[in-house]
Every structure is written in structure tokens, then in C-alpha cells.
Amino acid sequence: MSFMKRLKMIFSAKANKALDRAEDPRETLDYSYERQLEMLQKVRRGVADVATSRKRLELQQAQLQQQSDKLETQSRQALGAGREDLAREALTRRSGVQQQQQDLAAQHAALQAEEEKLVLASQRLQAKVDAFRTRKETIKATYTAAEAQTKIGEAFSGISEEMGDVGLAIQRAEDKTQSMQARAGAIDELLASGALDDASGTAKDDITAELERMSSQSDVELELARLKGELGAGKAPDAIEAGGTSDATGAPVAEAAPAEPARTEGDRP
Amino acid sequence: MIVRILGGEGQLRVDDTHAELLNGLDSGLERAVEAGDEAGFRSALADLLAQVRTLGEPLADEELVESDALLPSDDATLEEVRAMLTDTAEGLIPG
């Protein structure tokens, strides 16, 4: 078992060094306990940090999802308006967004795994610190030098190994969190610069602008057609009859109908 | 024998009757580390971790005992493990 044991020896040497042992082992018990409590605080902070990063990723995932949905709606609208080029552009952007989404999903899973590990590690460290406190009090109460040396030695080794490992786990989580925060920052920048478009809808992207332009254009065309219809109706006398006999439901026709006879009557004499 | 799996996973108690099996896997892992064989390291580590998890019983949280052996976590890289074996720097506990 040479490899596993070698690793253990190197690790223990370092972990034990971290818990500076003094001449009288009893003196170091309280000091060590303080260090353990500090370590517990660190793990809990580590858990909170990872959770914060995870939540930020979740927020970005939601924004990207919104973005993806919006682009899909736009592509439908564009296609409905006969603009295949615009629909293609929207779908191309959507696939870019989806790529980012997949990326974030993988990061999210990794971060969540890291968080779960840290939560378990902090729970375990808490239990071990409690056990150490109990043992510390027992040792202090029944202290005889020779006996205490061994007992304290065991307790120290056990706790320092645990703290060493938890320390490593925190460091790993911090490294991962940092690299993810850098990436999350880059996505925030992309979202802010409009390259991925602003999912909050405060800024208009060019596809929206084009769709709106098309829509307002077709509104104008409709309005024009309506006006033309009205004018056309005024010129043709048979339209009055049609309006009256068919009992038209459209308000413009109903309004136009009484107006026309008044004018035609005035013109006739 | 008490084995700790690093990365916050904790300790397991493995019966000594499995020593021979674990020894063999351990030697394979050691050879891969020394040869700098990343693929060999990956599979040897995965095998050893799987065996330890299958044969071992997790220790209760409040048990305060020293381990007899340590194993890197699943996601440890060959580089990290080599650094661990050669690193003499202090500061294992951050801060």
C-alpha cells in the first residue's frame, strides 16, 4: 500500500504542522479548538460563496432562456411575415445562445456537486469539532501526562487531518468558483453589450426593430387600404345601398352611411 | 485499515482481509504516477476508489481517528497528485 501510505505521511506532516503543538499538550488544546472553530467558519463561508456563484449562474441561465424564447418567437414572426432571411438570422443567434446555455448547464452541475461536497464536509467537520471538544474536556479533567500525550496525539492527528482535507476542499471550490465567476462576468458583459441582446427588454435588438418596422409598415398599409375603402365608398353610390341593406356591422360603414345621403342631397338640386 | 478519500469525502474503514486486492491496485496507481501516464492514472485511481467505496464502511462523522492511507478524489489530476507528493510548502490550511 505504498502509494496510499506515502500520500498519508506527506499529508499528515503538513496537516500537523498547521496545528502548532506546544510543550504542554493541554495548553494547545484550547488553541487548537479555536483554530477548528475558525476553520468551521471558513467552510461555511466557502459553502456560501459557492452558493452565491451558483445562484448567479442560475440567473444567467434564466436570462439566456428568455433570450432563446424571444429569438424563437421572432423567427416565427419573421417567417409569418415572409421574411425567411430574418427568421434565419434569429435562429442562428438562437443556436449561439443555446451553446452558451449548454456551457452554463455543465458549469452549474459542477458547481452544485462542489457545493454538496462542501456542505457534507462542513457537517462532518462540525461533528468532529464537537467530538474534539468533548475529548478535550475529558483529557483536561483526567490529566496524567503520559496518558494525555497519547490521547491528545490521537485527537490532534484525527482533527488536523480532517481540517487539512476540508482546507483543500475549500481551496478547490474557491478555485473553481473564481474561474466560473470570470466566465459569468464575461457573459454579463456580452449580455450588457447587446451581443447576446438584453433579455430584460430595455434595449431593442435589430431583429425586433426590423419586425416592428415591418409591423408598423403593414399597419400603415392597412390604414391606407381602409381610408381608400372609405373614399371609394363615398364615390360609388351603390356602396350606400350595400351599407344600408346588408346591415353592416363595421362602424366606419355605419358612420359613412348617414353622412353620404346628407351630402348627396345637398348636391342634387 | 482507515482510508481517507480526499476532497472532503471523508474516511472509510476497510477490512484488512482486502489488503492484497488493494495492494495490487495501489501498485498500479503508483506505477502510473511515476510514469506520468495520465490515462493509466485515471483508470487505476477510478478502480481503487471504486473498490475502497465498495469494500469500505464510511466512518461516523463524530469518530476522530487518524487514517492509515489516503487517496486522491476522483477529479484529481496527475499533476495535482504529483505536486502533492513533492510539495514541501506549508499552508495546507488556507488563511
mmCIF file of C-alpha atoms in Angstrom:
data_model
loop_
_atom_site.group_PDB
_atom_site.id
_atom_site.type_symbol
_atom_site.label_atom_id
_atom_site.label_comp_id
_atom_site.label_asym_id
_atom_site.label_seq_id
_atom_site.Cartn_x
_atom_site.Cartn_y
_atom_site.Cartn_z
ATOM 1 C CA MET A 1 0.000 0.000 0.000
ATOM 2 C CA SER A 2 2.946 2.219 -0.610
ATOM 3 C CA PHE A 3 1.317 4.941 -2.664
ATOM 4 C CA MET A 4 -1.675 5.483 -0.376
ATOM 5 C CA LYS A 5 0.532 5.403 2.705
ATOM 6 C CA ARG A 6 3.124 7.693 1.244
ATOM 7 C CA LEU A 7 0.405 10.199 0.465
ATOM 8 C CA LYS A 8 -0.848 9.860 4.010
ATOM 9 C CA MET A 9 2.586 10.529 5.516
ATOM 10 C CA ILE A 10 3.184 13.642 3.451
ATOM 11 C CA PHE A 11 -0.291 14.909 4.120
ATOM 12 C CA SER A 12 -0.077 14.309 7.880
ATOM 13 C CA ALA A 13 3.248 16.056 8.160
ATOM 14 C CA LYS A 14 1.712 19.153 6.635
ATOM 15 C CA ALA A 15 -1.591 18.935 8.469
ATOM 16 C CA ASN A 16 0.081 18.506 11.837
ATOM 17 C CA LYS A 17 2.373 21.411 11.191
ATOM 18 C CA ALA A 18 -0.697 23.560 10.727
ATOM 19 C CA LEU A 19 -1.719 22.767 14.284
ATOM 20 C CA ASP A 20 1.326 24.044 16.080
ATOM 21 C CA ARG A 21 1.854 21.785 19.082
ATOM 22 C CA ALA A 22 3.326 23.249 22.242
ATOM 23 C CA GLU A 23 5.324 21.602 25.009
ATOM 24 C CA ASP A 24 2.414 21.053 27.359
ATOM 25 C CA PRO A 25 -0.247 19.404 25.241
ATOM 26 C CA ARG A 26 -3.009 20.771 27.460
ATOM 27 C CA GLU A 27 -2.080 24.315 26.517
ATOM 28 C CA THR A 28 -2.590 23.610 22.881
ATOM 29 C CA LEU A 29 -5.992 22.014 23.334
ATOM 30 C CA ASP A 30 -7.869 25.282 23.627
ATOM 31 C CA TYR A 31 -5.783 26.968 20.994
ATOM 32 C CA SER A 32 -6.416 24.088 18.650
ATOM 33 C CA TYR A 33 -10.110 24.226 19.366
ATOM 34 C CA GLU A 34 -10.133 27.913 18.450
ATOM 35 C CA ARG A 35 -8.445 27.088 15.170
ATOM 36 C CA GLN A 36 -11.040 24.408 14.492
ATOM 37 C CA LEU A 37 -13.854 26.884 15.044
ATOM 38 C CA GLU A 38 -12.168 29.294 12.643
ATOM 39 C CA MET A 39 -11.904 26.510 10.140
ATOM 40 C CA LEU A 40 -15.598 25.768 10.502
ATOM 41 C CA GLN A 41 -16.345 29.414 9.766
ATOM 42 C CA LYS A 42 -14.201 29.156 6.661
ATOM 43 C CA VAL A 43 -16.023 26.104 5.379
ATOM 44 C CA ARG A 44 -19.356 27.780 5.930
ATOM 45 C CA ARG A 45 -18.160 30.870 4.099
ATOM 46 C CA GLY A 46 -16.924 28.584 1.339
ATOM 47 C CA VAL A 47 -20.370 26.993 1.088
ATOM 48 C CA ALA A 48 -21.984 30.442 0.947
ATOM 49 C CA ASP A 49 -19.560 31.605 -1.767
ATOM 50 C CA VAL A 50 -20.245 28.600 -3.932
ATOM 51 C CA ALA A 51 -23.992 29.049 -3.428
ATOM 52 C CA THR A 52 -23.727 32.687 -4.500
ATOM 53 C CA SER A 53 -21.901 31.715 -7.675
ATOM 54 C CA ARG A 54 -24.448 29.010 -8.349
ATOM 55 C CA LYS A 55 -27.301 31.476 -7.990
ATOM 56 C CA ARG A 56 -25.604 33.891 -10.347
ATOM 57 C CA LEU A 57 -25.304 31.118 -12.911
ATOM 58 C CA GLU A 58 -28.984 30.328 -12.445
ATOM 59 C CA LEU A 59 -29.880 33.946 -13.074
ATOM 60 C CA GLN A 60 -27.844 33.925 -16.262
ATOM 61 C CA GLN A 61 -29.425 30.655 -17.308
ATOM 62 C CA ALA A 62 -32.847 32.244 -16.910
ATOM 63 C CA GLN A 63 -31.761 35.261 -18.944
ATOM 64 C CA LEU A 64 -30.402 33.072 -21.701
ATOM 65 C CA GLN A 65 -33.595 31.026 -21.713
ATOM 66 C CA GLN A 66 -35.633 34.208 -22.092
ATOM 67 C CA GLN A 67 -33.347 35.228 -24.894
ATOM 68 C CA SER A 68 -33.724 31.890 -26.615
ATOM 69 C CA ASP A 69 -37.537 32.002 -26.322
ATOM 70 C CA LYS A 70 -37.603 35.526 -27.654
ATOM 71 C CA LEU A 71 -35.491 34.626 -30.675
ATOM 72 C CA GLU A 72 -37.759 31.694 -31.414
ATOM 73 C CA THR A 73 -40.837 33.940 -31.302
ATOM 74 C CA GLN A 74 -39.059 36.385 -33.554
ATOM 75 C CA SER A 75 -38.175 33.704 -36.059
ATOM 76 C CA ARG A 76 -41.850 32.656 -36.187
ATOM 77 C CA GLN A 77 -42.985 36.234 -36.638
ATOM 78 C CA ALA A 78 -40.418 36.832 -39.350
ATOM 79 C CA LEU A 79 -41.405 33.663 -41.182
ATOM 80 C CA GLY A 80 -45.067 34.592 -40.856
ATOM 81 C CA ALA A 81 -44.265 37.898 -42.492
ATOM 82 C CA GLY A 82 -42.477 36.096 -45.306
ATOM 83 C CA ARG A 83 -39.027 37.202 -44.205
ATOM 84 C CA GLU A 84 -37.039 33.979 -44.266
ATOM 85 C CA ASP A 85 -33.767 35.898 -44.095
ATOM 86 C CA LEU A 86 -34.767 37.485 -40.803
ATOM 87 C CA ALA A 87 -36.040 34.176 -39.449
ATOM 88 C CA ARG A 88 -32.736 32.539 -40.334
ATOM 89 C CA GLU A 89 -30.813 35.288 -38.558
ATOM 90 C CA ALA A 90 -32.935 34.868 -35.433
ATOM 91 C CA LEU A 91 -32.432 31.088 -35.437
ATOM 92 C CA THR A 92 -28.699 31.467 -35.963
ATOM 93 C CA ARG A 93 -28.488 33.709 -32.941
ATOM 94 C CA ARG A 94 -30.646 31.294 -31.010
ATOM 95 C CA SER A 95 -28.225 28.460 -31.645
ATOM 96 C CA GLY A 96 -25.432 30.679 -30.306
ATOM 97 C CA VAL A 97 -27.457 31.308 -27.183
ATOM 98 C CA GLN A 98 -28.175 27.597 -26.835
ATOM 99 C CA GLN A 99 -24.461 26.892 -26.993
ATOM 100 C CA GLN A 100 -23.953 29.243 -24.069
ATOM 101 C CA GLN A 101 -26.822 27.553 -22.245
ATOM 102 C CA GLN A 102 -25.235 24.134 -22.576
ATOM 103 C CA ASP A 103 -21.994 25.553 -21.304
ATOM 104 C CA LEU A 104 -23.671 27.086 -18.297
ATOM 105 C CA ALA A 105 -25.591 23.887 -17.573
ATOM 106 C CA ALA A 106 -22.331 21.940 -17.343
ATOM 107 C CA GLN A 107 -20.802 24.581 -15.097
ATOM 108 C CA HIS A 108 -23.890 24.633 -12.953
ATOM 109 C CA ALA A 109 -23.736 20.873 -12.425
ATOM 110 C CA ALA A 110 -20.052 21.091 -11.462
ATOM 111 C CA LEU A 111 -20.688 23.911 -9.037
ATOM 112 C CA GLN A 112 -23.620 22.109 -7.486
ATOM 113 C CA ALA A 113 -21.508 18.993 -6.947
ATOM 114 C CA GLU A 114 -18.830 21.142 -5.330
ATOM 115 C CA GLU A 115 -21.404 22.766 -3.087
ATOM 116 C CA GLU A 116 -22.827 19.426 -1.984
ATOM 117 C CA LYS A 117 -19.355 18.133 -1.164
ATOM 118 C CA LEU A 118 -18.572 21.219 0.903
ATOM 119 C CA VAL A 119 -21.877 21.008 2.741
ATOM 120 C CA LEU A 120 -21.136 17.401 3.697
ATOM 121 C CA ALA A 121 -17.577 18.278 4.653
ATOM 122 C CA SER A 122 -18.763 21.116 6.864
ATOM 123 C CA GLN A 123 -21.301 18.877 8.572
ATOM 124 C CA ARG A 124 -18.627 16.287 9.211
ATOM 125 C CA LEU A 125 -16.140 18.836 10.474
ATOM 126 C CA GLN A 126 -18.798 20.195 12.805
ATOM 127 C CA ALA A 127 -19.354 16.705 14.244
ATOM 128 C CA LYS A 128 -15.618 16.168 14.626
ATOM 129 C CA VAL A 129 -15.072 19.527 16.267
ATOM 130 C CA ASP A 130 -17.835 18.669 18.730
ATOM 131 C CA ALA A 131 -16.181 15.319 19.395
ATOM 132 C CA PHE A 132 -12.860 17.046 19.878
ATOM 133 C CA ARG A 133 -14.369 19.468 22.390
ATOM 134 C CA THR A 134 -15.779 16.590 24.420
ATOM 135 C CA ARG A 135 -12.484 14.756 24.344
ATOM 136 C CA LYS A 136 -10.586 17.905 25.205
ATOM 137 C CA GLU A 137 -12.642 18.380 28.354
ATOM 138 C CA THR A 138 -12.208 14.744 29.340
ATOM 139 C CA ILE A 139 -8.467 14.934 28.857
ATOM 140 C CA LYS A 140 -8.228 18.110 30.903
ATOM 141 C CA ALA A 141 -10.256 16.575 33.737
ATOM 142 C CA THR A 142 -8.351 13.299 33.974
ATOM 143 C CA TYR A 143 -4.980 14.577 33.014
ATOM 144 C CA THR A 144 -1.922 12.475 33.643
ATOM 145 C CA ALA A 145 0.978 13.427 31.466
ATOM 146 C CA ALA A 146 1.739 10.103 29.848
ATOM 147 C CA GLU A 147 -1.858 9.249 29.123
ATOM 148 C CA ALA A 148 -2.684 12.696 27.851
ATOM 149 C CA GLN A 149 0.180 12.717 25.399
ATOM 150 C CA THR A 150 -1.205 9.691 23.582
ATOM 151 C CA LYS A 151 -4.835 10.732 23.760
ATOM 152 C CA ILE A 152 -4.130 14.256 22.658
ATOM 153 C CA GLY A 153 -1.885 12.928 19.934
ATOM 154 C CA GLU A 154 -4.721 10.816 18.514
ATOM 155 C CA ALA A 155 -7.276 13.568 18.763
ATOM 156 C CA PHE A 156 -4.922 16.053 17.164
ATOM 157 C CA SER A 157 -3.998 13.773 14.320
ATOM 158 C CA GLY A 158 -7.620 12.970 13.598
ATOM 159 C CA ILE A 159 -8.788 16.555 13.632
ATOM 160 C CA SER A 160 -5.801 18.020 11.852
ATOM 161 C CA GLU A 161 -6.172 15.518 9.047
ATOM 162 C CA GLU A 162 -9.830 16.411 8.747
ATOM 163 C CA MET A 163 -9.074 20.111 8.801
ATOM 164 C CA GLY A 164 -6.334 19.680 6.249
ATOM 165 C CA ASP A 165 -8.679 17.900 3.887
ATOM 166 C CA VAL A 166 -11.506 20.358 4.417
ATOM 167 C CA GLY A 167 -8.990 23.142 3.817
ATOM 168 C CA LEU A 168 -8.047 21.561 0.494
ATOM 169 C CA ALA A 169 -11.694 21.124 -0.418
ATOM 170 C CA ILE A 170 -12.363 24.807 0.276
ATOM 171 C CA GLN A 171 -9.395 25.824 -1.816
ATOM 172 C CA ARG A 172 -10.530 23.665 -4.706
ATOM 173 C CA ALA A 173 -14.028 25.067 -4.501
ATOM 174 C CA GLU A 174 -12.645 28.594 -4.393
ATOM 175 C CA ASP A 175 -10.515 27.984 -7.476
ATOM 176 C CA LYS A 176 -13.469 26.600 -9.375
ATOM 177 C CA THR A 177 -15.733 29.395 -8.196
ATOM 178 C CA GLN A 178 -13.240 32.006 -9.284
ATOM 179 C CA SER A 179 -12.827 30.648 -12.780
ATOM 180 C CA MET A 180 -16.599 30.388 -13.094
ATOM 181 C CA GLN A 181 -17.097 33.918 -11.868
ATOM 182 C CA ALA A 182 -14.715 35.113 -14.536
ATOM 183 C CA ARG A 183 -16.794 33.318 -17.152
ATOM 184 C CA ALA A 184 -20.030 34.548 -15.641
ATOM 185 C CA GLY A 185 -18.616 38.074 -15.798
ATOM 186 C CA ALA A 186 -17.841 37.586 -19.478
ATOM 187 C CA ILE A 187 -21.423 36.520 -20.147
ATOM 188 C CA ASP A 188 -22.721 39.502 -18.181
ATOM 189 C CA GLU A 189 -20.607 41.705 -20.417
ATOM 190 C CA LEU A 190 -21.949 40.017 -23.524
ATOM 191 C CA LEU A 191 -25.492 40.500 -22.296
ATOM 192 C CA ALA A 192 -24.776 44.120 -21.428
ATOM 193 C CA SER A 193 -23.102 44.891 -24.738
ATOM 194 C CA GLY A 194 -26.141 43.608 -26.586
ATOM 195 C CA ALA A 195 -24.136 40.965 -28.392
ATOM 196 C CA LEU A 196 -26.483 38.448 -26.843
ATOM 197 C CA ASP A 197 -29.152 41.105 -26.575
ATOM 198 C CA ASP A 198 -30.600 42.396 -23.379
ATOM 199 C CA ALA A 199 -33.097 39.858 -22.102
ATOM 200 C CA SER A 200 -34.647 42.443 -19.803
ATOM 201 C CA GLY A 201 -36.064 44.058 -22.919
ATOM 202 C CA THR A 202 -34.813 47.557 -22.199
ATOM 203 C CA ALA A 203 -32.745 47.725 -25.343
ATOM 204 C CA LYS A 204 -34.109 46.790 -28.751
ATOM 205 C CA ASP A 205 -32.129 44.425 -30.889
ATOM 206 C CA ASP A 206 -32.067 44.801 -34.638
ATOM 207 C CA ILE A 207 -34.423 41.872 -35.284
ATOM 208 C CA THR A 208 -37.051 43.404 -33.016
ATOM 209 C CA ALA A 209 -36.530 46.753 -34.699
ATOM 210 C CA GLU A 210 -36.959 45.197 -38.134
ATOM 211 C CA LEU A 211 -40.066 43.258 -37.074
ATOM 212 C CA GLU A 212 -41.542 46.397 -35.569
ATOM 213 C CA ARG A 213 -40.733 48.382 -38.670
ATOM 214 C CA MET A 214 -42.424 45.730 -40.787
ATOM 215 C CA SER A 215 -45.378 45.631 -38.459
ATOM 216 C CA SER A 216 -45.807 49.416 -38.417
ATOM 217 C CA GLN A 217 -45.428 49.398 -42.174
ATOM 218 C CA SER A 218 -48.191 46.881 -42.557
ATOM 219 C CA ASP A 219 -50.288 48.915 -40.106
ATOM 220 C CA VAL A 220 -49.820 51.894 -42.397
ATOM 221 C CA GLU A 221 -50.789 49.779 -45.391
ATOM 222 C CA LEU A 222 -53.917 48.585 -43.607
ATOM 223 C CA GLU A 223 -54.837 52.108 -42.630
ATOM 224 C CA LEU A 224 -54.286 53.283 -46.175
ATOM 225 C CA ALA A 225 -56.450 50.487 -47.501
ATOM 226 C CA ARG A 226 -59.170 51.397 -45.036
ATOM 227 C CA LEU A 227 -59.059 55.043 -45.998
ATOM 228 C CA LYS A 228 -59.077 54.140 -49.673
ATOM 229 C CA GLY A 229 -62.070 51.945 -48.989
ATOM 230 C CA GLU A 230 -63.908 54.793 -47.320
ATOM 231 C CA LEU A 231 -63.139 57.222 -50.090
ATOM 232 C CA GLY A 232 -64.065 54.634 -52.685
ATOM 233 C CA ALA A 233 -67.336 54.011 -50.852
ATOM 234 C CA GLY A 234 -68.155 57.733 -50.901
ATOM 235 C CA LYS A 235 -67.743 57.966 -54.665
ATOM 236 C CA ALA A 236 -69.737 54.915 -55.574
ATOM 237 C CA PRO A 237 -73.470 55.361 -54.886
ATOM 238 C CA ASP A 238 -74.159 51.627 -54.829
ATOM 239 C CA ALA A 239 -71.938 51.372 -51.781
ATOM 240 C CA ILE A 240 -74.542 53.308 -49.794
ATOM 241 C CA GLU A 241 -77.136 50.785 -50.645
ATOM 242 C CA ALA A 242 -74.825 47.983 -49.805
ATOM 243 C CA GLY A 243 -74.070 49.607 -46.475
ATOM 244 C CA GLY A 244 -77.735 50.090 -45.689
ATOM 245 C CA THR A 245 -79.149 46.809 -46.886
ATOM 246 C CA SER A 246 -76.521 44.442 -45.570
ATOM 247 C CA ASP A 247 -76.871 45.966 -42.102
ATOM 248 C CA ALA A 248 -73.095 46.204 -41.869
ATOM 249 C CA THR A 249 -71.517 45.697 -38.515
ATOM 250 C CA GLY A 250 -68.397 47.736 -39.229
ATOM 251 C CA ALA A 251 -68.509 51.090 -37.519
ATOM 252 C CA PRO A 252 -66.836 53.070 -40.316
ATOM 253 C CA VAL A 253 -69.508 51.949 -42.796
ATOM 254 C CA ALA A 254 -72.287 52.831 -40.368
ATOM 255 C CA GLU A 255 -70.802 56.254 -39.836
ATOM 256 C CA ALA A 256 -70.253 56.794 -43.529
ATOM 257 C CA ALA A 257 -73.815 55.823 -44.417
ATOM 258 C CA PRO A 258 -75.689 58.709 -42.765
ATOM 259 C CA ALA A 259 -73.063 61.201 -43.890
ATOM 260 C CA GLU A 260 -73.365 60.343 -47.545
ATOM 261 C CA PRO A 261 -77.066 60.986 -48.078
ATOM 262 C CA ALA A 262 -76.702 64.430 -46.454
ATOM 263 C CA ARG A 263 -74.064 65.436 -48.922
ATOM 264 C CA THR A 264 -75.696 63.890 -51.982
ATOM 265 C CA GLU A 265 -78.981 65.532 -51.150
ATOM 266 C CA GLY A 266 -77.257 68.879 -50.911
ATOM 267 C CA ASP A 267 -75.560 68.318 -54.256
ATOM 268 C CA ARG A 268 -78.616 67.206 -56.156
ATOM 269 C CA PRO A 269 -80.729 70.382 -56.580
ATOM 270 C CA MET B 1 -7.492 -0.010 7.919
ATOM 271 C CA ILE B 2 -8.846 3.539 7.686
ATOM 272 C CA VAL B 3 -8.711 5.162 4.257
ATOM 273 C CA ARG B 4 -9.474 8.803 3.645
ATOM 274 C CA ILE B 5 -10.695 9.919 0.253
ATOM 275 C CA LEU B 6 -9.531 13.475 -0.177
ATOM 276 C CA GLY B 7 -11.633 16.332 -1.474
ATOM 277 C CA GLY B 8 -13.948 16.318 1.521
ATOM 278 C CA GLU B 9 -15.375 12.850 1.016
ATOM 279 C CA GLY B 10 -14.212 11.546 4.376
ATOM 280 C CA GLN B 11 -12.949 8.263 5.813
ATOM 281 C CA LEU B 12 -13.874 4.632 5.319
ATOM 282 C CA ARG B 13 -12.977 1.557 7.320
ATOM 283 C CA VAL B 14 -11.773 -1.269 5.084
ATOM 284 C CA ASP B 15 -11.240 -4.732 6.491
ATOM 285 C CA ASP B 16 -7.634 -5.923 6.377
ATOM 286 C CA THR B 17 -8.692 -9.094 4.560
ATOM 287 C CA HIS B 18 -8.894 -6.962 1.403
ATOM 288 C CA ALA B 19 -5.319 -5.760 1.772
ATOM 289 C CA GLU B 20 -3.956 -7.941 -1.021
ATOM 290 C CA LEU B 21 -6.507 -6.741 -3.561
ATOM 291 C CA LEU B 22 -5.976 -3.103 -2.644
ATOM 292 C CA ASN B 23 -2.206 -3.537 -2.647
ATOM 293 C CA GLY B 24 -2.296 -4.668 -6.232
ATOM 294 C CA LEU B 25 -4.409 -1.706 -7.320
ATOM 295 C CA ASP B 26 -2.230 0.625 -5.283
ATOM 296 C CA SER B 27 0.916 -0.573 -7.065
ATOM 297 C CA GLY B 28 -0.724 0.046 -10.421
ATOM 298 C CA LEU B 29 -1.616 3.559 -9.378
ATOM 299 C CA GLU B 30 1.902 4.215 -8.149
ATOM 300 C CA ARG B 31 3.416 2.989 -11.432
ATOM 301 C CA ALA B 32 1.111 5.253 -13.440
ATOM 302 C CA VAL B 33 2.021 8.270 -11.301
ATOM 303 C CA GLU B 34 5.711 7.592 -11.622
ATOM 304 C CA ALA B 35 5.498 7.034 -15.367
ATOM 305 C CA GLY B 36 3.424 10.180 -15.786
ATOM 306 C CA ASP B 37 0.812 8.072 -17.555
ATOM 307 C CA GLU B 38 -2.352 10.189 -17.353
ATOM 308 C CA ALA B 39 -4.727 7.593 -18.823
ATOM 309 C CA GLY B 40 -3.279 4.836 -16.655
ATOM 310 C CA PHE B 41 -3.517 7.093 -13.636
ATOM 311 C CA ARG B 42 -7.179 7.853 -14.350
ATOM 312 C CA SER B 43 -8.248 4.241 -14.656
ATOM 313 C CA ALA B 44 -6.095 2.997 -11.758
ATOM 314 C CA LEU B 45 -7.437 5.718 -9.480
ATOM 315 C CA ALA B 46 -11.018 5.033 -10.535
ATOM 316 C CA ASP B 47 -10.574 1.295 -9.888
ATOM 317 C CA LEU B 48 -9.021 1.803 -6.491
ATOM 318 C CA LEU B 49 -11.638 4.344 -5.402
ATOM 319 C CA ALA B 50 -14.434 2.055 -6.572
ATOM 320 C CA GLN B 51 -13.005 -0.880 -4.584
ATOM 321 C CA VAL B 52 -12.493 1.173 -1.445
ATOM 322 C CA ARG B 53 -16.041 2.500 -1.655
ATOM 323 C CA THR B 54 -17.468 -0.964 -2.243
ATOM 324 C CA LEU B 55 -15.465 -2.752 0.444
ATOM 325 C CA GLY B 56 -15.307 0.045 2.968
ATOM 326 C CA GLU B 57 -17.785 1.332 5.515
ATOM 327 C CA PRO B 58 -17.981 5.108 5.949
ATOM 328 C CA LEU B 59 -16.882 6.256 9.371
ATOM 329 C CA ALA B 60 -19.385 8.037 11.589
ATOM 330 C CA ASP B 61 -18.959 11.813 11.458
ATOM 331 C CA GLU B 62 -18.036 12.139 15.110
ATOM 332 C CA GLU B 63 -15.311 9.478 15.019
ATOM 333 C CA LEU B 64 -11.990 11.201 15.459
ATOM 334 C CA VAL B 65 -9.345 8.857 14.122
ATOM 335 C CA GLU B 66 -6.267 9.138 12.004
ATOM 336 C CA SER B 67 -6.224 7.463 8.610
ATOM 337 C CA ASP B 68 -3.760 4.772 7.611
ATOM 338 C CA ALA B 69 -3.867 5.682 3.965
ATOM 339 C CA LEU B 70 -5.072 8.481 1.719
ATOM 340 C CA LEU B 71 -6.495 8.537 -1.765
ATOM 341 C CA PRO B 72 -6.960 11.496 -4.096
ATOM 342 C CA SER B 73 -10.510 12.345 -5.122
ATOM 343 C CA ASP B 74 -11.950 11.201 -8.467
ATOM 344 C CA ASP B 75 -11.344 14.518 -10.164
ATOM 345 C CA ALA B 76 -7.743 14.916 -9.006
ATOM 346 C CA THR B 77 -5.312 15.275 -11.885
ATOM 347 C CA LEU B 78 -1.997 13.504 -12.201
ATOM 348 C CA GLU B 79 -0.354 16.896 -11.952
ATOM 349 C CA GLU B 80 -2.086 17.681 -8.661
ATOM 350 C CA VAL B 81 -1.142 14.329 -7.177
ATOM 351 C CA ARG B 82 2.474 14.709 -8.223
ATOM 352 C CA ALA B 83 2.532 18.183 -6.719
ATOM 353 C CA MET B 84 1.112 16.732 -3.521
ATOM 354 C CA LEU B 85 3.849 14.119 -3.361
ATOM 355 C CA THR B 86 6.656 16.579 -3.929
ATOM 356 C CA ASP B 87 5.271 19.779 -2.447
ATOM 357 C CA THR B 88 7.037 20.692 0.752
ATOM 358 C CA ALA B 89 5.378 24.065 1.088
ATOM 359 C CA GLU B 90 3.281 24.770 4.139
ATOM 360 C CA GLY B 91 -0.153 26.295 4.180
ATOM 361 C CA LEU B 92 -2.323 23.298 3.584
ATOM 362 C CA ILE B 93 -4.999 25.031 5.582
ATOM 363 C CA PRO B 94 -5.781 28.243 3.743
ATOM 364 C CA GLY B 95 -5.681 31.572 5.515
#
